[in-house]
Amino acid sequence: MTKDEQELVAEIAKLREDLRELREIVNVLVNVVMEDDMEEDEQDFTPFSGTDNKFNLYN
C-alpha cells in the first residue's frame, strides 16, 4: 500500500469511529426525548371518571 492509501484507510477508520460515537449520542438523545414525552403524557393524563355527567353518549 502506498502512503496515500494508508492515509485514506486511517481516515476511513477515524470516520467510522466518529460515526459510531454520533450514533450513540443520537440514541441517548432519542431516549431522553422519549422519556420526557412519556413523563409529560403521564402528567397530562386525567382518567375518565364514570360519575361525571359532563358528557353523556346517549343524550
PDB file of C-alpha atoms in Angstrom:
ATOM      1  CA  MET A   1       0.000   0.000   0.000  1.00  0.00           C
ATOM      2  CA  THR A   2       1.203   3.469  -0.771  1.00  0.00           C
ATOM      3  CA  LYS A   3       1.341   6.288   1.720  1.00  0.00           C
ATOM      4  CA  ASP A   4      -1.807   7.865   0.252  1.00  0.00           C
ATOM      5  CA  GLU A   5      -3.718   4.605   0.564  1.00  0.00           C
ATOM      6  CA  GLN A   6      -2.608   4.204   4.181  1.00  0.00           C
ATOM      7  CA  GLU A   7      -3.770   7.743   4.939  1.00  0.00           C
ATOM      8  CA  LEU A   8      -7.133   7.010   3.344  1.00  0.00           C
ATOM      9  CA  VAL A   9      -7.539   3.788   5.316  1.00  0.00           C
ATOM     10  CA  ALA A  10      -6.668   5.610   8.545  1.00  0.00           C
ATOM     11  CA  GLU A  11      -9.127   8.403   7.709  1.00  0.00           C
ATOM     12  CA  ILE A  12     -11.890   5.892   6.965  1.00  0.00           C
ATOM     13  CA  ALA A  13     -11.252   4.152  10.286  1.00  0.00           C
ATOM     14  CA  LYS A  14     -11.423   7.510  12.089  1.00  0.00           C
ATOM     15  CA  LEU A  15     -14.641   8.439  10.295  1.00  0.00           C
ATOM     16  CA  ARG A  16     -16.189   5.078  11.207  1.00  0.00           C
ATOM     17  CA  GLU A  17     -15.337   5.665  14.865  1.00  0.00           C
ATOM     18  CA  ASP A  18     -16.783   9.196  14.687  1.00  0.00           C
ATOM     19  CA  LEU A  19     -19.949   7.817  13.116  1.00  0.00           C
ATOM     20  CA  ARG A  20     -20.228   5.162  15.837  1.00  0.00           C
ATOM     21  CA  GLU A  21     -19.926   7.868  18.515  1.00  0.00           C
ATOM     22  CA  LEU A  22     -22.522  10.052  16.794  1.00  0.00           C
ATOM     23  CA  ARG A  23     -24.941   7.113  16.651  1.00  0.00           C
ATOM     24  CA  GLU A  24     -24.517   6.595  20.380  1.00  0.00           C
ATOM     25  CA  ILE A  25     -25.162  10.289  21.032  1.00  0.00           C
ATOM     26  CA  VAL A  26     -28.277  10.258  18.854  1.00  0.00           C
ATOM     27  CA  ASN A  27     -29.568   7.152  20.643  1.00  0.00           C
ATOM     28  CA  VAL A  28     -29.087   8.806  24.024  1.00  0.00           C
ATOM     29  CA  LEU A  29     -30.850  11.968  22.843  1.00  0.00           C
ATOM     30  CA  VAL A  30     -33.762   9.990  21.410  1.00  0.00           C
ATOM     31  CA  ASN A  31     -34.114   8.079  24.669  1.00  0.00           C
ATOM     32  CA  VAL A  32     -34.098  11.329  26.680  1.00  0.00           C
ATOM     33  CA  VAL A  33     -36.770  12.849  24.446  1.00  0.00           C
ATOM     34  CA  MET A  34     -38.911   9.716  24.565  1.00  0.00           C
ATOM     35  CA  GLU A  35     -38.674   9.520  28.371  1.00  0.00           C
ATOM     36  CA  ASP A  36     -39.521  13.216  28.670  1.00  0.00           C
ATOM     37  CA  ASP A  37     -42.548  12.788  26.397  1.00  0.00           C
ATOM     38  CA  MET A  38     -43.736   9.817  28.446  1.00  0.00           C
ATOM     39  CA  GLU A  39     -43.426  11.805  31.675  1.00  0.00           C
ATOM     40  CA  GLU A  40     -45.400  14.692  30.162  1.00  0.00           C
ATOM     41  CA  ASP A  41     -48.071  12.294  28.922  1.00  0.00           C
ATOM     42  CA  GLU A  42     -48.382  10.810  32.396  1.00  0.00           C
ATOM     43  CA  GLN A  43     -48.751  14.255  33.957  1.00  0.00           C
ATOM     44  CA  ASP A  44     -51.339  15.457  31.435  1.00  0.00           C
ATOM     45  CA  PHE A  45     -53.400  12.279  31.616  1.00  0.00           C
ATOM     46  CA  THR A  46     -56.567  12.506  33.649  1.00  0.00           C
ATOM     47  CA  PRO A  47     -58.517   9.253  33.689  1.00  0.00           C
ATOM     48  CA  PHE A  48     -62.197   9.367  32.779  1.00  0.00           C
ATOM     49  CA  SER A  49     -64.483   9.065  35.715  1.00  0.00           C
ATOM     50  CA  GLY A  50     -67.828   7.451  35.011  1.00  0.00           C
ATOM     51  CA  THR A  51     -69.515   9.582  37.661  1.00  0.00           C
ATOM     52  CA  ASP A  52     -69.006  12.815  35.708  1.00  0.00           C
ATOM     53  CA  ASN A  53     -72.221  13.867  33.981  1.00  0.00           C
ATOM     54  CA  LYS A  54     -70.489  16.399  31.707  1.00  0.00           C
ATOM     55  CA  PHE A  55     -70.635  14.073  28.742  1.00  0.00           C
ATOM     56  CA  ASN A  56     -73.384  11.633  28.055  1.00  0.00           C
ATOM     57  CA  LEU A  57     -73.110   9.477  24.969  1.00  0.00           C
ATOM     58  CA  TYR A  58     -76.848   8.778  24.890  1.00  0.00           C
ATOM     59  CA  ASN A  59     -78.371  12.279  25.190  1.00  0.00           C
TER      60      ASN A  59
END
